[in-house]
């Protein structure tokens, strides 16, 4: 089968977080070829008319959608699956509506609450009250920990203080932010992989090990921890697999929460759910990523390997789910 591996166009000055999609594209294309397919890489811009013409000319049997942003913002990534759906072309991953809903963190949190799934309280600029305590100020629509660093953790007791903290981040990062109650404790990444017929397997749970972080650094996975290999944060926040005996119930609970998230947002093929666990052992859903990174050195691939599967096994399942 001819598969078009689609990713966003990258500017000449693209940052490492953006360039990572090319690593994904190469890994996926090679995997597809090992599986017996023919892969053609294709980049997407906001010129969706041009993309439509290219796809009509290529006539691929499947599009492997790796588009994470358009025109420099993650907020527009749902436009590509929307175009593919309008053309009735089969594509891997989640639908346009699933990507739009999970890509807007405020929409996602409201949906989680509507389905009685645990997510930390939050404060947006239209909020009227605030609970005293610690918050983490996060971009509403951007991912890959964009702009998140030690200054993202704030303590506030008034609406004005929190609005000021959000305004500072809006100005420094250049995108809209909100504040989420900071859950001090452990952090986990749960990867989900299709088993067919809309069902998902929870892959081995990865925990972020904060033990080596300096005392003056907050226990978070900020931008440096993800993308700056020379930073202390990067070296001091490794992922760990393996469940201690006293964590078995917690691990099962997080896996069940992840599967419920997959149903709530109707994700397709694969996904990742980020969770924090507080000092009392309560699990809180931070985000649902309907289009997680597929780089061979990223968390999803690591969970695939930990499950005893190969990268090709995972790509084959993602392809099968798209054609199901």
PDB file of N, CA, C and O in Angstrom, residues 16-17 20 105 138 142-148 187 189 208 220-239 272 274 286-287 289 292-293 297-299:
ATOM      1  N   UNK A  16      14.221  22.706  18.307  1.00  0.00           N
ATOM      2  CA  UNK A  16      14.290  21.246  18.458  1.00  0.00           C
ATOM      3  C   UNK A  16      12.930  20.584  18.658  1.00  0.00           C
ATOM      4  O   UNK A  16      12.696  19.492  18.126  1.00  0.00           O
ATOM      5  N   UNK A  17      12.036  21.235  19.399  1.00  0.00           N
ATOM      6  CA  UNK A  17      10.710  20.655  19.622  1.00  0.00           C
ATOM      7  C   UNK A  17       9.937  20.510  18.319  1.00  0.00           C
ATOM      8  O   UNK A  17       9.124  19.589  18.165  1.00  0.00           O
ATOM      9  N   UNK A  20      11.641  17.690  15.810  1.00  0.00           N
ATOM     10  CA  UNK A  20      11.413  16.306  16.210  1.00  0.00           C
ATOM     11  C   UNK A  20      10.451  15.590  15.269  1.00  0.00           C
ATOM     12  O   UNK A  20      10.532  14.370  15.104  1.00  0.00           O
ATOM     13  N   UNK A 105      -6.978  22.648  26.217  1.00  0.00           N
ATOM     14  CA  UNK A 105      -6.933  22.062  27.559  1.00  0.00           C
ATOM     15  C   UNK A 105      -8.150  22.433  28.396  1.00  0.00           C
ATOM     16  O   UNK A 105      -8.587  21.652  29.254  1.00  0.00           O
ATOM     17  N   UNK A 138      -0.089  27.242  32.432  1.00  0.00           N
ATOM     18  CA  UNK A 138       0.162  26.421  31.244  1.00  0.00           C
ATOM     19  C   UNK A 138      -0.489  27.042  30.011  1.00  0.00           C
ATOM     20  O   UNK A 138      -1.542  27.678  30.124  1.00  0.00           O
ATOM     21  N   UNK A 142      -1.077  24.997  23.348  1.00  0.00           N
ATOM     22  CA  UNK A 142       0.231  24.504  22.911  1.00  0.00           C
ATOM     23  C   UNK A 142       0.667  23.320  23.763  1.00  0.00           C
ATOM     24  O   UNK A 142       0.288  23.202  24.929  1.00  0.00           O
ATOM     25  N   UNK A 143       1.500  22.461  23.154  1.00  0.00           N
ATOM     26  CA  UNK A 143       1.949  21.258  23.836  1.00  0.00           C
ATOM     27  C   UNK A 143       3.474  21.205  23.877  1.00  0.00           C
ATOM     28  O   UNK A 143       4.127  22.213  23.683  1.00  0.00           O
ATOM     29  N   UNK A 144       4.020  20.033  24.156  1.00  0.00           N
ATOM     30  CA  UNK A 144       5.468  19.850  24.255  1.00  0.00           C
ATOM     31  C   UNK A 144       6.078  20.733  25.343  1.00  0.00           C
ATOM     32  O   UNK A 144       7.221  21.162  25.250  1.00  0.00           O
ATOM     33  N   UNK A 145       5.284  21.046  26.380  1.00  0.00           N
ATOM     34  CA  UNK A 145       5.732  21.863  27.522  1.00  0.00           C
ATOM     35  C   UNK A 145       6.221  23.244  27.091  1.00  0.00           C
ATOM     36  O   UNK A 145       7.120  23.824  27.726  1.00  0.00           O
ATOM     37  N   UNK A 146       5.653  23.777  26.036  1.00  0.00           N
ATOM     38  CA  UNK A 146       6.081  25.086  25.543  1.00  0.00           C
ATOM     39  C   UNK A 146       5.967  26.140  26.643  1.00  0.00           C
ATOM     40  O   UNK A 146       4.908  26.340  27.231  1.00  0.00           O
ATOM     41  N   UNK A 147       7.067  26.811  26.923  1.00  0.00           N
ATOM     42  CA  UNK A 147       7.076  27.918  27.875  1.00  0.00           C
ATOM     43  C   UNK A 147       7.017  27.517  29.331  1.00  0.00           C
ATOM     44  O   UNK A 147       7.022  28.382  30.209  1.00  0.00           O
ATOM     45  N   UNK A 148       6.972  26.223  29.627  1.00  0.00           N
ATOM     46  CA  UNK A 148       6.850  25.798  31.020  1.00  0.00           C
ATOM     47  C   UNK A 148       8.235  25.673  31.654  1.00  0.00           C
ATOM     48  O   UNK A 148       9.115  24.980  31.143  1.00  0.00           O
ATOM     49  N   UNK A 187       4.473  11.849  38.952  1.00  0.00           N
ATOM     50  CA  UNK A 187       3.942  12.075  37.605  1.00  0.00           C
ATOM     51  C   UNK A 187       4.135  10.819  36.760  1.00  0.00           C
ATOM     52  O   UNK A 187       5.205  10.195  36.780  1.00  0.00           O
ATOM     53  N   UNK A 189       3.150   8.826  32.808  1.00  0.00           N
ATOM     54  CA  UNK A 189       2.694   8.879  31.422  1.00  0.00           C
ATOM     55  C   UNK A 189       2.146   7.506  31.066  1.00  0.00           C
ATOM     56  O   UNK A 189       2.850   6.499  31.172  1.00  0.00           O
ATOM     57  N   UNK A 208       7.921   9.477  35.970  1.00  0.00           N
ATOM     58  CA  UNK A 208       9.025  10.429  35.890  1.00  0.00           C
ATOM     59  C   UNK A 208       9.726  10.445  37.247  1.00  0.00           C
ATOM     60  O   UNK A 208       9.099  10.684  38.278  1.00  0.00           O
ATOM     61  N   UNK A 220       8.554  19.106  37.968  1.00  0.00           N
ATOM     62  CA  UNK A 220       7.719  19.162  36.772  1.00  0.00           C
ATOM     63  C   UNK A 220       8.572  18.766  35.568  1.00  0.00           C
ATOM     64  O   UNK A 220       9.801  18.778  35.644  1.00  0.00           O
ATOM     65  N   UNK A 221       7.896  18.419  34.476  1.00  0.00           N
ATOM     66  CA  UNK A 221       8.593  18.154  33.219  1.00  0.00           C
ATOM     67  C   UNK A 221       8.379  19.371  32.332  1.00  0.00           C
ATOM     68  O   UNK A 221       7.434  19.443  31.552  1.00  0.00           O
ATOM     69  N   UNK A 222       9.268  20.357  32.496  1.00  0.00           N
ATOM     70  CA  UNK A 222       9.167  21.584  31.726  1.00  0.00           C
ATOM     71  C   UNK A 222       9.804  21.457  30.358  1.00  0.00           C
ATOM     72  O   UNK A 222      10.227  20.373  29.934  1.00  0.00           O
ATOM     73  N   UNK A 223       9.915  22.592  29.673  1.00  0.00           N
ATOM     74  CA  UNK A 223      10.449  22.592  28.313  1.00  0.00           C
ATOM     75  C   UNK A 223      11.893  22.100  28.282  1.00  0.00           C
ATOM     76  O   UNK A 223      12.270  21.290  27.418  1.00  0.00           O
ATOM     77  N   UNK A 224      12.715  22.563  29.203  1.00  0.00           N
ATOM     78  CA  UNK A 224      14.120  22.134  29.225  1.00  0.00           C
ATOM     79  C   UNK A 224      14.236  20.640  29.479  1.00  0.00           C
ATOM     80  O   UNK A 224      15.081  19.954  28.887  1.00  0.00           O
ATOM     81  N   UNK A 225      13.390  20.106  30.367  1.00  0.00           N
ATOM     82  CA  UNK A 225      13.437  18.681  30.680  1.00  0.00           C
ATOM     83  C   UNK A 225      13.118  17.815  29.465  1.00  0.00           C
ATOM     84  O   UNK A 225      13.569  16.679  29.362  1.00  0.00           O
ATOM     85  N   UNK A 226      12.345  18.355  28.532  1.00  0.00           N
ATOM     86  CA  UNK A 226      11.981  17.595  27.338  1.00  0.00           C
ATOM     87  C   UNK A 226      12.949  17.798  26.178  1.00  0.00           C
ATOM     88  O   UNK A 226      13.192  16.877  25.400  1.00  0.00           O
ATOM     89  N   UNK A 227      13.525  19.020  26.070  1.00  0.00           N
ATOM     90  CA  UNK A 227      14.182  19.359  24.816  1.00  0.00           C
ATOM     91  C   UNK A 227      15.631  19.816  24.923  1.00  0.00           C
ATOM     92  O   UNK A 227      16.332  19.847  23.930  1.00  0.00           O
ATOM     93  N   UNK A 228      16.100  20.181  26.111  1.00  0.00           N
ATOM     94  CA  UNK A 228      17.464  20.681  26.251  1.00  0.00           C
ATOM     95  C   UNK A 228      18.347  19.613  26.892  1.00  0.00           C
ATOM     96  O   UNK A 228      18.403  19.482  28.117  1.00  0.00           O
ATOM     97  N   UNK A 229      19.026  18.849  26.052  1.00  0.00           N
ATOM     98  CA  UNK A 229      19.818  17.729  26.556  1.00  0.00           C
ATOM     99  C   UNK A 229      20.971  18.167  27.450  1.00  0.00           C
ATOM    100  O   UNK A 229      21.505  17.356  28.207  1.00  0.00           O
ATOM    101  N   UNK A 230      21.366  19.425  27.379  1.00  0.00           N
ATOM    102  CA  UNK A 230      22.462  19.917  28.214  1.00  0.00           C
ATOM    103  C   UNK A 230      21.988  20.396  29.583  1.00  0.00           C
ATOM    104  O   UNK A 230      22.808  20.723  30.438  1.00  0.00           O
ATOM    105  N   UNK A 231      20.680  20.418  29.806  1.00  0.00           N
ATOM    106  CA  UNK A 231      20.147  21.007  31.039  1.00  0.00           C
ATOM    107  C   UNK A 231      20.108  19.998  32.184  1.00  0.00           C
ATOM    108  O   UNK A 231      20.019  18.782  31.973  1.00  0.00           O
ATOM    109  N   UNK A 232      20.141  20.532  33.396  1.00  0.00           N
ATOM    110  CA  UNK A 232      19.983  19.700  34.587  1.00  0.00           C
ATOM    111  C   UNK A 232      18.620  19.025  34.593  1.00  0.00           C
ATOM    112  O   UNK A 232      18.493  17.839  34.935  1.00  0.00           O
ATOM    113  N   UNK A 233      17.590  19.761  34.178  1.00  0.00           N
ATOM    114  CA  UNK A 233      16.229  19.219  34.172  1.00  0.00           C
ATOM    115  C   UNK A 233      16.117  17.998  33.264  1.00  0.00           C
ATOM    116  O   UNK A 233      15.433  17.027  33.597  1.00  0.00           O
ATOM    117  N   UNK A 234      16.785  18.047  32.117  1.00  0.00           N
ATOM    118  CA  UNK A 234      16.730  16.921  31.176  1.00  0.00           C
ATOM    119  C   UNK A 234      17.371  15.678  31.792  1.00  0.00           C
ATOM    120  O   UNK A 234      16.813  14.574  31.727  1.00  0.00           O
ATOM    121  N   UNK A 235      18.544  15.860  32.388  1.00  0.00           N
ATOM    122  CA  UNK A 235      19.279  14.719  32.948  1.00  0.00           C
ATOM    123  C   UNK A 235      18.633  14.178  34.216  1.00  0.00           C
ATOM    124  O   UNK A 235      18.790  12.999  34.540  1.00  0.00           O
ATOM    125  N   UNK A 236      17.909  15.041  34.939  1.00  0.00           N
ATOM    126  CA  UNK A 236      17.403  14.656  36.262  1.00  0.00           C
ATOM    127  C   UNK A 236      15.927  14.266  36.255  1.00  0.00           C
ATOM    128  O   UNK A 236      15.328  14.133  37.325  1.00  0.00           O
ATOM    129  N   UNK A 237      15.343  14.039  35.066  1.00  0.00           N
ATOM    130  CA  UNK A 237      13.933  13.630  35.020  1.00  0.00           C
ATOM    131  C   UNK A 237      13.746  12.414  34.106  1.00  0.00           C
ATOM    132  O   UNK A 237      12.936  12.443  33.173  1.00  0.00           O
ATOM    133  N   UNK A 238      14.484  11.321  34.353  1.00  0.00           N
ATOM    134  CA  UNK A 238      14.322  10.137  33.508  1.00  0.00           C
ATOM    135  C   UNK A 238      12.976   9.462  33.751  1.00  0.00           C
ATOM    136  O   UNK A 238      12.373   9.613  34.821  1.00  0.00           O
ATOM    137  N   UNK A 239      12.505   8.730  32.753  1.00  0.00           N
ATOM    138  CA  UNK A 239      11.314   7.907  32.948  1.00  0.00           C
ATOM    139  C   UNK A 239      11.738   6.537  33.471  1.00  0.00           C
ATOM    140  O   UNK A 239      12.794   6.024  33.107  1.00  0.00           O
ATOM    141  N   UNK A 272      -1.760   9.234  24.532  1.00  0.00           N
ATOM    142  CA  UNK A 272      -1.022   9.243  25.797  1.00  0.00           C
ATOM    143  C   UNK A 272      -1.803  10.087  26.802  1.00  0.00           C
ATOM    144  O   UNK A 272      -2.362  11.141  26.444  1.00  0.00           O
ATOM    145  N   UNK A 274      -1.417  11.946  30.585  1.00  0.00           N
ATOM    146  CA  UNK A 274      -0.483  12.379  31.624  1.00  0.00           C
ATOM    147  C   UNK A 274      -1.238  12.533  32.940  1.00  0.00           C
ATOM    148  O   UNK A 274      -2.311  13.157  32.980  1.00  0.00           O
ATOM    149  N   UNK A 286      -4.013  15.148  33.923  1.00  0.00           N
ATOM    150  CA  UNK A 286      -3.548  16.462  33.493  1.00  0.00           C
ATOM    151  C   UNK A 286      -3.955  16.745  32.054  1.00  0.00           C
ATOM    152  O   UNK A 286      -4.550  17.783  31.761  1.00  0.00           O
ATOM    153  N   UNK A 287      -3.594  15.834  31.159  1.00  0.00           N
ATOM    154  CA  UNK A 287      -3.854  16.052  29.734  1.00  0.00           C
ATOM    155  C   UNK A 287      -4.064  14.726  29.037  1.00  0.00           C
ATOM    156  O   UNK A 287      -3.554  13.688  29.467  1.00  0.00           O
ATOM    157  N   UNK A 289      -3.331  13.384  25.242  1.00  0.00           N
ATOM    158  CA  UNK A 289      -2.646  13.723  23.997  1.00  0.00           C
ATOM    159  C   UNK A 289      -3.087  12.728  22.925  1.00  0.00           C
ATOM    160  O   UNK A 289      -2.708  11.560  22.956  1.00  0.00           O
ATOM    161  N   UNK A 292       0.370  11.760  20.185  1.00  0.00           N
ATOM    162  CA  UNK A 292       1.652  11.794  20.899  1.00  0.00           C
ATOM    163  C   UNK A 292       2.837  11.533  19.981  1.00  0.00           C
ATOM    164  O   UNK A 292       2.709  10.971  18.894  1.00  0.00           O
ATOM    165  N   UNK A 293       3.996  11.952  20.453  1.00  0.00           N
ATOM    166  CA  UNK A 293       5.235  11.816  19.688  1.00  0.00           C
ATOM    167  C   UNK A 293       5.570  10.346  19.448  1.00  0.00           C
ATOM    168  O   UNK A 293       5.501   9.518  20.360  1.00  0.00           O
ATOM    169  N   UNK A 297      12.990   7.527  20.481  1.00  0.00           N
ATOM    170  CA  UNK A 297      13.512   7.744  21.827  1.00  0.00           C
ATOM    171  C   UNK A 297      12.499   8.415  22.751  1.00  0.00           C
ATOM    172  O   UNK A 297      12.840   8.805  23.872  1.00  0.00           O
ATOM    173  N   UNK A 298      11.256   8.553  22.313  1.00  0.00           N
ATOM    174  CA  UNK A 298      10.227   9.227  23.118  1.00  0.00           C
ATOM    175  C   UNK A 298       9.486   8.218  23.990  1.00  0.00           C
ATOM    176  O   UNK A 298       9.680   6.997  23.891  1.00  0.00           O
ATOM    177  N   UNK A 299       8.614   8.740  24.838  1.00  0.00           N
ATOM    178  CA  UNK A 299       7.946   7.910  25.828  1.00  0.00           C
ATOM    179  C   UNK A 299       7.052   6.833  25.260  1.00  0.00           C
ATOM    180  O   UNK A 299       6.979   5.724  25.800  1.00  0.00           O
TER     181      UNK A 299
END
